[in-house]
Coordinates of C-alpha atoms in Angstrom, one line a residue:
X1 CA -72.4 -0.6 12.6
X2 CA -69.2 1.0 11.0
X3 CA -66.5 0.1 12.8
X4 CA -64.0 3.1 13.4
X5 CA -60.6 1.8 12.7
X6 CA -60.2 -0.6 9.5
X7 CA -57.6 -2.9 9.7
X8 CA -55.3 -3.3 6.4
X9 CA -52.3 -5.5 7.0
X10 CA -51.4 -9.1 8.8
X11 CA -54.4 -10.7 7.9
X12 CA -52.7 -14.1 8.3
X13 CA -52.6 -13.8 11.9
X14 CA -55.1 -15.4 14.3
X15 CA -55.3 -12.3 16.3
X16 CA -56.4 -10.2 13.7
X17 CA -59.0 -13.0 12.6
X18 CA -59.7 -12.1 16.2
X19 CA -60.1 -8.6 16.1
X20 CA -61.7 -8.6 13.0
X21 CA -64.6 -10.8 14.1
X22 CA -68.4 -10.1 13.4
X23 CA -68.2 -7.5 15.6
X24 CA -66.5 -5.6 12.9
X25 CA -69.3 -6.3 9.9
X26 CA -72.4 -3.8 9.7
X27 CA -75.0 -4.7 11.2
X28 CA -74.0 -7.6 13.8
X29 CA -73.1 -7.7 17.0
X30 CA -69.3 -7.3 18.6
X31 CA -68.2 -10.2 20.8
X32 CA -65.6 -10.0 23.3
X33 CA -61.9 -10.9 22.3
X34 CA -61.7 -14.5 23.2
X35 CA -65.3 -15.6 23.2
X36 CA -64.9 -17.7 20.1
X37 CA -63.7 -21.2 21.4
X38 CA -62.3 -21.9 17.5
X39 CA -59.8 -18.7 17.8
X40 CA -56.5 -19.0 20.2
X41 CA -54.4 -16.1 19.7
X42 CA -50.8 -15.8 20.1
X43 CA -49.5 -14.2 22.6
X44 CA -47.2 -11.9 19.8
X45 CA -48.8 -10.6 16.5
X46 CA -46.8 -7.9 15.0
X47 CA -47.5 -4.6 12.7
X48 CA -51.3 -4.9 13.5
X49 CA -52.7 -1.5 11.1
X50 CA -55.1 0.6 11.5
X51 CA -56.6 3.6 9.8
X52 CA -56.9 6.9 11.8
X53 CA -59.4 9.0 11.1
X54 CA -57.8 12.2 13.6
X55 CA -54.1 11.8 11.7
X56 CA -55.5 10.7 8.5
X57 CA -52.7 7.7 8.4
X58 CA -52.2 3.6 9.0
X59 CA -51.2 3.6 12.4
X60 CA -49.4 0.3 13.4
X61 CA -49.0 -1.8 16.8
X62 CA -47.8 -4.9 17.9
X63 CA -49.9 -6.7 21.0
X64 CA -47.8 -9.1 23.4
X65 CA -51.0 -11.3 25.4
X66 CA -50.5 -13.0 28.6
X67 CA -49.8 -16.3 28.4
X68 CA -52.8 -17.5 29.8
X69 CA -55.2 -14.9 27.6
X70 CA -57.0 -17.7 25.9
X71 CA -57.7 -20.2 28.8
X72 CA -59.1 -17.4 31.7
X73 CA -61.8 -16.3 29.2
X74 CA -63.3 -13.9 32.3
X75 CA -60.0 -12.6 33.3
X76 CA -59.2 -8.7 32.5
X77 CA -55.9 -7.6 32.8
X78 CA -53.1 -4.4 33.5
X79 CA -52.2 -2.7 30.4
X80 CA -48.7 -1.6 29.4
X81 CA -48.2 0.9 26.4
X82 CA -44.4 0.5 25.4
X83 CA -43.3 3.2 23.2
X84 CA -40.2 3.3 21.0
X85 CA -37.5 6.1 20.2
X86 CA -36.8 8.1 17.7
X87 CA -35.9 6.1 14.0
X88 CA -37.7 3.2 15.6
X89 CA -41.0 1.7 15.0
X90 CA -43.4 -0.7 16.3
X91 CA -41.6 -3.9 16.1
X92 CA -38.5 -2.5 18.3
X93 CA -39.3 -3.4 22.0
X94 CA -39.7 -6.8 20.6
X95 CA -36.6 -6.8 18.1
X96 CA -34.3 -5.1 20.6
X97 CA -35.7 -4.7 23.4
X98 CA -36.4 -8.5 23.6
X99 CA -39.3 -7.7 26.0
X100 CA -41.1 -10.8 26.0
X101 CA -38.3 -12.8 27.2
X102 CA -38.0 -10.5 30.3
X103 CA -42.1 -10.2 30.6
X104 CA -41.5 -14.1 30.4
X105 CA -39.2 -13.8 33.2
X106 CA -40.9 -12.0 36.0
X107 CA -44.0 -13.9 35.2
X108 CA -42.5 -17.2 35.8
X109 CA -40.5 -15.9 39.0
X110 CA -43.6 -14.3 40.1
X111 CA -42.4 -10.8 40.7
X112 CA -45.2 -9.4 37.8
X113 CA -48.9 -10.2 37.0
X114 CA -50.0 -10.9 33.6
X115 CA -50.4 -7.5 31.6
X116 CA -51.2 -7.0 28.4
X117 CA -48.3 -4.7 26.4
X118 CA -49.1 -3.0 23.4
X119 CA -46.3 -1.7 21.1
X120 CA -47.4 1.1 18.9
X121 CA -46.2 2.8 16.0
X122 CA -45.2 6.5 17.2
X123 CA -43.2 8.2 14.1
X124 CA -41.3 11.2 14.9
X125 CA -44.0 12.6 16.9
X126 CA -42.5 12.7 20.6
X127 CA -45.7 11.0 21.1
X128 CA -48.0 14.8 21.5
X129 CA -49.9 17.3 19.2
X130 CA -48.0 18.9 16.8
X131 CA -48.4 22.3 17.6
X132 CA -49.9 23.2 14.1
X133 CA -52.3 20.9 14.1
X134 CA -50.9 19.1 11.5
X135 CA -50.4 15.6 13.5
X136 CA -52.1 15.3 16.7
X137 CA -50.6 11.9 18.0
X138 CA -51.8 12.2 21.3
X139 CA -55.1 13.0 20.4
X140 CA -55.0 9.9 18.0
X141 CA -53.6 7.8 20.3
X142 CA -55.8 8.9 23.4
X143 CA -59.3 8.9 21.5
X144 CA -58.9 6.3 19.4
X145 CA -56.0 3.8 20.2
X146 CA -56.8 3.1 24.0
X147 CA -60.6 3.0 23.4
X148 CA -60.1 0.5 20.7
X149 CA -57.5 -1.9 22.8
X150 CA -59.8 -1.6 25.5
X151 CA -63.2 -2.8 23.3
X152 CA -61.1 -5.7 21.4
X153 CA -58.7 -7.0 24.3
X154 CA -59.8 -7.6 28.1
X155 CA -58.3 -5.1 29.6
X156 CA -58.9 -3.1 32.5
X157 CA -60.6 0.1 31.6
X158 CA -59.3 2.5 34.2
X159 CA -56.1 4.7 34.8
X160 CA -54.8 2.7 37.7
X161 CA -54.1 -0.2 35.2
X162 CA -52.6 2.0 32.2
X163 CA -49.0 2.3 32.7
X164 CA -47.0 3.9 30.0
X165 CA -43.2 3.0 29.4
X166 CA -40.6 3.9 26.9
X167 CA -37.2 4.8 26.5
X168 CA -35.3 7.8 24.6
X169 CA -38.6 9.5 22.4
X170 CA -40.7 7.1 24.2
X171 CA -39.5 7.7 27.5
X172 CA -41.1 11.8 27.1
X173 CA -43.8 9.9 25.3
X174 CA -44.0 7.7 28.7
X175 CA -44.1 11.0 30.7
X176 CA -46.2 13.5 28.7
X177 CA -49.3 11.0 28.1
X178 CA -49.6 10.2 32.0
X179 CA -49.3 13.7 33.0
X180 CA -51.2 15.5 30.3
X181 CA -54.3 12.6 30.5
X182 CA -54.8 11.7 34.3
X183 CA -57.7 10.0 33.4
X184 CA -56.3 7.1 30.8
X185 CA -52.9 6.7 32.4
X186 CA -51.2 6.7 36.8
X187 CA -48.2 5.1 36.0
X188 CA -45.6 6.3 34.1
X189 CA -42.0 4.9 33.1
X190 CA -39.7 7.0 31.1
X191 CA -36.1 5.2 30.5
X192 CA -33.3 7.5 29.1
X193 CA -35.9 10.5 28.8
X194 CA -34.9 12.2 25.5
X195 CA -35.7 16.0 26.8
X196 CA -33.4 18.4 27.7
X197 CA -32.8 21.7 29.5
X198 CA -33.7 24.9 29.0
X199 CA -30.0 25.7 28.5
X200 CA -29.0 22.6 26.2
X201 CA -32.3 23.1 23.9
X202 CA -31.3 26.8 23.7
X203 CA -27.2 25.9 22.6
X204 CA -28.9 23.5 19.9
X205 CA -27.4 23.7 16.8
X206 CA -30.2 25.3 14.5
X207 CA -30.9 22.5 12.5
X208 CA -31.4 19.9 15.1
X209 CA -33.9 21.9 16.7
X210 CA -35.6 23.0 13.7
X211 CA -35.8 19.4 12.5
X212 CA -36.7 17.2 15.9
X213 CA -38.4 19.9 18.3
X214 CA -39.5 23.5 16.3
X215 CA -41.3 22.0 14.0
X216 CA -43.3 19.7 16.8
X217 CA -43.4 22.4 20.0
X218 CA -42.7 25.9 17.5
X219 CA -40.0 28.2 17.2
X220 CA -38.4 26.9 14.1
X221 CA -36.0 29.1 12.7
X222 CA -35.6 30.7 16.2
X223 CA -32.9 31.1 18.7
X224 CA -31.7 30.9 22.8
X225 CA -34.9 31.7 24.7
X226 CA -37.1 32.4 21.4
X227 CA -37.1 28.4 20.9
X228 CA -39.1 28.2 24.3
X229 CA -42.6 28.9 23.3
X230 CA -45.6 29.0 25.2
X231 CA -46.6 25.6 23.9
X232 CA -43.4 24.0 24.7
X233 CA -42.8 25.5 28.1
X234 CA -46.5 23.6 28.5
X235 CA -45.1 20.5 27.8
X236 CA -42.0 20.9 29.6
X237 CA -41.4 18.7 32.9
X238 CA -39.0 21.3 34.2
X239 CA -42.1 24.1 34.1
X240 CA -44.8 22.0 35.1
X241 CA -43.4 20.0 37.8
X242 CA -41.3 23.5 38.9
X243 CA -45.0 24.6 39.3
X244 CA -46.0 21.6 40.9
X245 CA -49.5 21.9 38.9
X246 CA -51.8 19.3 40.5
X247 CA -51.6 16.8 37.2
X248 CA -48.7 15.1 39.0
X249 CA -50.2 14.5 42.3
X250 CA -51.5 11.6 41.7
X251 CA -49.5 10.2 39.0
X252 CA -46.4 7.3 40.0
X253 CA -43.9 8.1 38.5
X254 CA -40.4 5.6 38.2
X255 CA -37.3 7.4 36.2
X256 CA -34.0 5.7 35.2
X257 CA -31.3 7.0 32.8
X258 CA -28.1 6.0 32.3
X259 CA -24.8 8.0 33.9
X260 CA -22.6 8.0 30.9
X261 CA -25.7 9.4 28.7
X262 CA -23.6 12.7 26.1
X263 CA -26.8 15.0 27.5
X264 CA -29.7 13.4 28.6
X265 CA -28.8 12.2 32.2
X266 CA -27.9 16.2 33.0
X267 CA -31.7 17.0 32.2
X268 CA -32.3 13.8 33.9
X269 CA -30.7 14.5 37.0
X270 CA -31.8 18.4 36.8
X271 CA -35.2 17.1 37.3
X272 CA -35.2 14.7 39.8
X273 CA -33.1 17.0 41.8
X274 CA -36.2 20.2 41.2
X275 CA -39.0 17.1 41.9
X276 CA -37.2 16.4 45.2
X277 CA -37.4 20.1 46.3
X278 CA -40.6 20.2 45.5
X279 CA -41.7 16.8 47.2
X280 CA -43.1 15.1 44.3
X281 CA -43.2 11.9 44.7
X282 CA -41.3 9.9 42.2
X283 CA -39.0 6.7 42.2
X284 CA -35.5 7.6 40.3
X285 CA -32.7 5.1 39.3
X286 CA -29.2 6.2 37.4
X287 CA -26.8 3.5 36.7
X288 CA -24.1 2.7 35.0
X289 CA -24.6 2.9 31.6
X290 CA -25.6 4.3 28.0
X291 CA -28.7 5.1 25.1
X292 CA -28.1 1.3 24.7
X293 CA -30.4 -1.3 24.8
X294 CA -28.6 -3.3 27.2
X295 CA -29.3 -0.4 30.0
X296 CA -33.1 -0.8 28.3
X297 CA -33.8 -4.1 29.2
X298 CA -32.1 -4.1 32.5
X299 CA -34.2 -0.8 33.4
X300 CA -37.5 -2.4 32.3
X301 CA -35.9 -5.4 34.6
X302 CA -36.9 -3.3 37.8
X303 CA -39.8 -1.1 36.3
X304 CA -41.6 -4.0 35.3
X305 CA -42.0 -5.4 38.7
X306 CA -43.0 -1.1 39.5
X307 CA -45.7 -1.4 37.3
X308 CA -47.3 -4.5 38.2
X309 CA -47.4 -3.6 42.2
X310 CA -48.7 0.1 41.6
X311 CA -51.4 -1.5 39.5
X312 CA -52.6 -3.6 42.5
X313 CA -52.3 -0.7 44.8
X314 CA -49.3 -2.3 46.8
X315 CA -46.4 0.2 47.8
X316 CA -43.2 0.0 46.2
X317 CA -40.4 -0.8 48.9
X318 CA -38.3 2.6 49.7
X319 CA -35.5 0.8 50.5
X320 CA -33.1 -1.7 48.8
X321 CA -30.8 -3.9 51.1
X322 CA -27.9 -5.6 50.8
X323 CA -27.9 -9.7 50.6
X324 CA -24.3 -10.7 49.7
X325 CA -23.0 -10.7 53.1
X326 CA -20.6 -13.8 54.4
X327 CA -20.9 -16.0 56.8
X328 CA -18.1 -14.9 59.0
X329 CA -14.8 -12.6 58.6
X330 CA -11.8 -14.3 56.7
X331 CA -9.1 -11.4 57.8
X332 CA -7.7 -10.8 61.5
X333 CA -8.8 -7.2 63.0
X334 CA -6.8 -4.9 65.4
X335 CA -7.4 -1.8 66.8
X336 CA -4.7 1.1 67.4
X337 CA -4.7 5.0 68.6
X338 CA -3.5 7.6 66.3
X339 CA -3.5 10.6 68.4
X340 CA -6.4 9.7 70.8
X341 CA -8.3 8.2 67.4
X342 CA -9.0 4.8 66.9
X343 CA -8.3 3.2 63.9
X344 CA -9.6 -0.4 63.1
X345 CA -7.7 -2.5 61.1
X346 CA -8.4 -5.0 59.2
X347 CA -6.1 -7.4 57.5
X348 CA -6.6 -10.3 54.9
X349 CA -6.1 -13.8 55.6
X350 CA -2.1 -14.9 55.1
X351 CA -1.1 -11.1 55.8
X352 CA 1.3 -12.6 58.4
X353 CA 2.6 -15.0 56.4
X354 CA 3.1 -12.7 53.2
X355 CA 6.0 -10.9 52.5
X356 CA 4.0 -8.7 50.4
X357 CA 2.8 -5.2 49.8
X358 CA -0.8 -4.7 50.0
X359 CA -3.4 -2.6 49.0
X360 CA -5.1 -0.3 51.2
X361 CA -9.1 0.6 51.4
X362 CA -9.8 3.6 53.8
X363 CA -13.1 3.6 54.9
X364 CA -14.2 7.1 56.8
X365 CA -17.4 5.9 58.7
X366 CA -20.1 8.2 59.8
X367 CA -22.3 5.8 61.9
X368 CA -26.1 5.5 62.4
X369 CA -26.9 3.5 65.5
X370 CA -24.7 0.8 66.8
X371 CA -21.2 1.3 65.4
X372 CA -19.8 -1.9 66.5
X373 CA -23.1 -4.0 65.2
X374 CA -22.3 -1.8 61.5
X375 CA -19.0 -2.5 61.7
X376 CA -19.4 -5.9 61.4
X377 CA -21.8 -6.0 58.5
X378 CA -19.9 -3.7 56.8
X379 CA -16.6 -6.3 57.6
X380 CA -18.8 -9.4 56.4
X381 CA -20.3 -7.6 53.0
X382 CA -16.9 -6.6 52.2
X383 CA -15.2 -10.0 52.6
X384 CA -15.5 -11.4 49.7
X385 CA -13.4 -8.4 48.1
X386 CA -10.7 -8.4 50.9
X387 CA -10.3 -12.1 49.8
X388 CA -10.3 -11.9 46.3
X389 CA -8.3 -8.6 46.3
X390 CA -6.1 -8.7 49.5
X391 CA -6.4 -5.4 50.3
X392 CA -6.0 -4.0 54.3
X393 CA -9.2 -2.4 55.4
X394 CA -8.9 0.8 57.4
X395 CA -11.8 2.2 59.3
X396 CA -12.4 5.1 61.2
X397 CA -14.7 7.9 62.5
X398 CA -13.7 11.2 60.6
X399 CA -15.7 13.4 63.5
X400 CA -12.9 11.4 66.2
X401 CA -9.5 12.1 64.1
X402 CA -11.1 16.3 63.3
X403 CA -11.4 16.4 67.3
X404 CA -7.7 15.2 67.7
X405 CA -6.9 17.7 65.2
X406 CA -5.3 14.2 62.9
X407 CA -5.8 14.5 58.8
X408 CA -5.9 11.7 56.3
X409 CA -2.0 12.4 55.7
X410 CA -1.3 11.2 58.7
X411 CA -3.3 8.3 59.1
X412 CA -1.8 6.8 55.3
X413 CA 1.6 8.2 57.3
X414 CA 0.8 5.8 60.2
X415 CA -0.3 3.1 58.1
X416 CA 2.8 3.2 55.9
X417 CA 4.7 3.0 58.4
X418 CA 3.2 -0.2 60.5
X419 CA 2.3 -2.5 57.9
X420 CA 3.3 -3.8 54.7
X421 CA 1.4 -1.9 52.1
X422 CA 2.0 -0.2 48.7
X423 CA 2.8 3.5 49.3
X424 CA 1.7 4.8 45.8
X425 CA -2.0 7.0 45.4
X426 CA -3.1 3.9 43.2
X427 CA -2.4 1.7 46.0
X428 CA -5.1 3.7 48.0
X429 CA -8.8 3.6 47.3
X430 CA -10.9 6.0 50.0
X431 CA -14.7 5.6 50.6
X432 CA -16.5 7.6 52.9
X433 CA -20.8 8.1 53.8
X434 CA -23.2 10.8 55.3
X435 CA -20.4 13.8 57.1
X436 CA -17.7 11.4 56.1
X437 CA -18.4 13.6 52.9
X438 CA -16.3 16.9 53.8
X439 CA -13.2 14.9 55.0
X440 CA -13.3 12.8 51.5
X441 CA -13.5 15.8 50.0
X442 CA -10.8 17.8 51.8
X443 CA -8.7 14.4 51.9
X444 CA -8.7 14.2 47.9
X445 CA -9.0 18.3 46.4
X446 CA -5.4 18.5 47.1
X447 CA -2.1 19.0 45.1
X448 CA -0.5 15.7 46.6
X449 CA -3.0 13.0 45.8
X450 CA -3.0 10.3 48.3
X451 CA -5.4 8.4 46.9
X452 CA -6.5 7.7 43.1
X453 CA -9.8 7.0 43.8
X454 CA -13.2 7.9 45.9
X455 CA -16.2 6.7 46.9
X456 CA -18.8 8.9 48.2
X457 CA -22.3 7.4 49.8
X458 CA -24.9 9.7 50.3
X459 CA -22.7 12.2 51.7
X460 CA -23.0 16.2 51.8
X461 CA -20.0 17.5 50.0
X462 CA -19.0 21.1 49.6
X463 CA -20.1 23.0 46.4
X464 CA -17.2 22.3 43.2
X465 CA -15.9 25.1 42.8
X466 CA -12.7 25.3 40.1
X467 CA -11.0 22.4 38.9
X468 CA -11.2 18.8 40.8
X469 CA -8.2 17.1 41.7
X470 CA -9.2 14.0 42.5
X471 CA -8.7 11.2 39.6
X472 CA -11.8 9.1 40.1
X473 CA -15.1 9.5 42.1
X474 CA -17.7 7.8 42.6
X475 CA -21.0 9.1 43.8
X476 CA -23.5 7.1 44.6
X477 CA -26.8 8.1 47.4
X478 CA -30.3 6.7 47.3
X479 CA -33.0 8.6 46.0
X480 CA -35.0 9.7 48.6
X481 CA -32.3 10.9 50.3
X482 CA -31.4 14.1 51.6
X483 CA -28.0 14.4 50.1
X484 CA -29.7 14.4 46.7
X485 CA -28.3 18.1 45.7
X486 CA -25.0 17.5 46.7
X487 CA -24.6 14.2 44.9
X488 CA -25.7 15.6 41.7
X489 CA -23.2 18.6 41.8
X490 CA -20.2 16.6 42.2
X491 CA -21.5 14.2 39.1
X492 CA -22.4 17.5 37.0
X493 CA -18.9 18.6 37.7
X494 CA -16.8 15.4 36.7
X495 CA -19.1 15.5 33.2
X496 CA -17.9 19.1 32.6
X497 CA -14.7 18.8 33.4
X498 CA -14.0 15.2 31.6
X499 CA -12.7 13.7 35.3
X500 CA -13.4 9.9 35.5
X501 CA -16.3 9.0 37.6
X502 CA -19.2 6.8 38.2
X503 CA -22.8 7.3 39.4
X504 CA -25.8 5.5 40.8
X505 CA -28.8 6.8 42.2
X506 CA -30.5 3.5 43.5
X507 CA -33.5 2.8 45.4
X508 CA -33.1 3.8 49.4
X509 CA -33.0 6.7 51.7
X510 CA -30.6 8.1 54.1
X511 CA -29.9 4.8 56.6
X512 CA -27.7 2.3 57.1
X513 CA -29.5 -0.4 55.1
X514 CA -29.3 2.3 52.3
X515 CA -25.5 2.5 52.7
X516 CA -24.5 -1.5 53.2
X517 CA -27.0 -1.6 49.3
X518 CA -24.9 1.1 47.9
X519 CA -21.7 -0.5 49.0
X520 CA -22.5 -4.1 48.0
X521 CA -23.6 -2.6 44.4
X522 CA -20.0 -0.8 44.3
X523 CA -18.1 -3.4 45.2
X524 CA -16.8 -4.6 41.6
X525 CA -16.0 -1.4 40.8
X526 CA -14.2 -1.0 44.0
X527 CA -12.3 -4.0 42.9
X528 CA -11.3 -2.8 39.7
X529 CA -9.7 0.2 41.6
X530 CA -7.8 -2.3 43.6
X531 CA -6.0 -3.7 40.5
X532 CA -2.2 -3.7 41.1
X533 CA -1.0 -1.6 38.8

């Protein structure tokens, strides 16, 4: 028997001494991984090498084991392909990514299985066929990688236990290999997606896109729309999943890219907003952060756990709530008429006592159910901060002060003017949900600021149109929610026009328990707003 792949490096490693067993020599017979009670393998071996016969090259890839491979000899397990970013290599996961201390982690805790992870070597190959011909990764990596992990290691041979996850490169390589081979792979896991729009691939400066996409998807030496080739466009999320062609129907499908990204969380963002009008299914995270490998390893924090429950079949919970509540209110709350509105008030412990001028948090509340019963979970999650930060907490129903024909002028105006507080816009922070959207919106695109910054939660806001006026926003909704669209224009306008903002699409939907999640995870930054200045 001549074995397909011949392995040419890290021979000192037990793990190789296990995959290069008999079952490698001509002529006898291939044991399973494991079988040999004299062999124990680590759980890491690194820069594993093989020699592909479809790219003609030593492909490398570095295996991370369960930690109980060697003992449950019978056992079959998950597998998790990790793929790396451009300039990176097989080792990187490991060297930056420090994935086995978080795979040690959520195993200990419980929240994963055991999986088996492999780490290979991907070059600069976004991880598909070169359109040429010339170096057909995918094929490589479908037709002979995966069938010999699966014949050397115990892994489950099907495509609900073949996740794919990687970040930048990796994370279109974590996409494309799902969605382009439903049959190896259901669960895929890009982080920090390195793909782009139509518009920003087209303004590419000519050698960029000759060098790290015309020469893999065509049109090198071509400009605008001529870069967009027909074997591109097939590989392009934006066309296929604009299309809706069946390919993603069945895959899972868990995004997550960082706000502060220079390009990639537009194209991000652009697509999960066209997936959600198109009702694919698909979970999709953006938080605070960069192309760093800190936002990495906190991503593969969540899509970890994501993994190991779509492997088992188990539904991935829709809705993230809030746990940081306190036990009862510190502050003293009063209620008061502005013009037939009522305004609820209320302010931190030792306000009577003080002599002092505190800040103010205006919170325009668009209830659900049971205003009073919200009220007071909102009052209790936001304790902590009114202690710490000693700010007065304003609350109010936006739809009750349009109906008495009062603005937001008049209700700082009223508050000014009955209690000790700072009078300056940075003394103000404003945070409105759902139709609280339109009066945060009127209340802070205006020549006067009253407030220096806003907090918008899963509200419909108007369309930007011109130049914003506010200082600071921060937009934050859940992504299955309905305000998706409106959310992602008012981030796409603060990137374009340099204005200082924030945004997080976390997991939830369009209730309460949404909101009170989407609060408490604002909260810090809320109280960095509330620093006297």
């Amino acid at each position: 028997m001549n074995p397909i792949f011949k392995y040419g490096m890290n021979l000192r490693t037990t793990l190789l001494l296990m995959l290069l067993s008999t079952a490698l020599l001509p002529g006898c017979k291939k044991d399973s991984p494991g079988d040999d009670p004299e062999v124990s393998p680590p759980r890491y071996t690194e820069s594993v090498s093989f020699r592909s016969n479809i790219i003609n090259t030593e492909v490398k890839f570095s295996v991370y084991l369960p930690a109980d491979y060697s003992k449950e000899k019978d056992t079959r397990y998950g597998t998790v392909y990790l793929l790396h970013g451009w300039g990176d290599n097989e080792t990187a996961w490991m060297t930056g990514g420090k994935i086995d201390a978080i795979i040690n982690r959520l195993e200990e805790s419980g929240q994963i299985d055991p999986m088996i992870y492999v780490m290979p070597q991907g070059y600069t190959s976004y991880y598909v066929n070169q359109y040429d011909g010339k170096f057909n990764y995918m094929k490589m990596f479908t037709e002979e990688l995966v069938p010999y992990i699966d014949s050397y290691l115990r892994t489950k041979t099907d495509a609900r236990h073949r996740a794919v996850m990687g970040y930048s490169m990796g994370g279109y390589g974590a996409l494309i290999l799902p969605y382009m081979n439903p049959d190896l792979f259901s669960i895929s896991v890009p982080l920090s997606m390195s793909w782009r729009t139509h518009e920003q691939y087209c303004s590419e400066p000519q050698s960029v896109w000759d060098s790290q996409w015309g020469r893999i998807f065509g049109g090198v030496g071509k400009s605008g729309m001529d870069r967009l080739t027909d074997y591109y466009l097939a590989r392009d999320p934006f066309t296929f999943f604009d299309s809706k062609q069946q390919s993603a129907s069945n895959l899972d499908l868990f995004m997550d890219c960082g706000d502060d990204e220079e390009q990639l969380s537009v194209a991000a963002v652009n697509l999960h907003d066209l997936m959600r009008d198109r009702n694919i299914p698909h979970q999709m995270r953006v938080r605070n952060g960069a192309h760093t490998w800190d936002y990495w390893r906190s991503g593969a924090t969540e899509a970890l756990p994501y993994i190991s429950e779509r492997m088992n079949d188990r539904s991935y919970s829709e809705v993230t709530k809030a746990t940081r509540f306190a036990s009862s209110v510190s502050g003293t709350r009063v209620q008061r008429s502005l013009n037939g509105a009522t305004l609820a008030i209320t302010t931190p412990s030792g306000y009577e006592s003080s002599d002092v001028k505190f800040n103010t948090v205006y919170l325009a509340y668009d209830d659900y159910a049971n205003r009073n019963s919200e009220s007071e979970q909102i009052g209790l999650l936001l304790d902590s901060l009114q202690r710490k930060k000693e700010f007065i907490l304003i609350s109010f129903d936006p739809d009750e002060l349009a109906a008495t024909s009062t603005n937001f002028e008049q209700v700082v105006a009223y508050i000014d003017a009955n209690f000790r507080t700072g009078t300056k816009d940075y003394n103000r922070v404003l945070i409105g949900n759902r139709n609280a959207g339109s009066f945060l919106w009127t209340s802070t695109d205006r020549e006067s600021a009253l407030t220096h910054a806003a907090f918008f939660f899963d509200t419909q806001t108007p369309q930007p149109t011109g130049t914003l006026r506010g200082a600071y926003y921060y937009v934050a909704t859940g992504d299955l929610g309905t305000n998706h669209a409106a959310a992602s224009a008012l981030y796409l306008a603060c990137r374009q026009q340099n204005v200082e903002h924030q945004y997080r699409i976390l997991n939830g939907t369009d209730g309460f328990d949404t909101f009170l999640y989407l609060l408490q995870e604002s909260i810090s930054t809320i109280g960095l707003k509330l620093n006297k200045h």
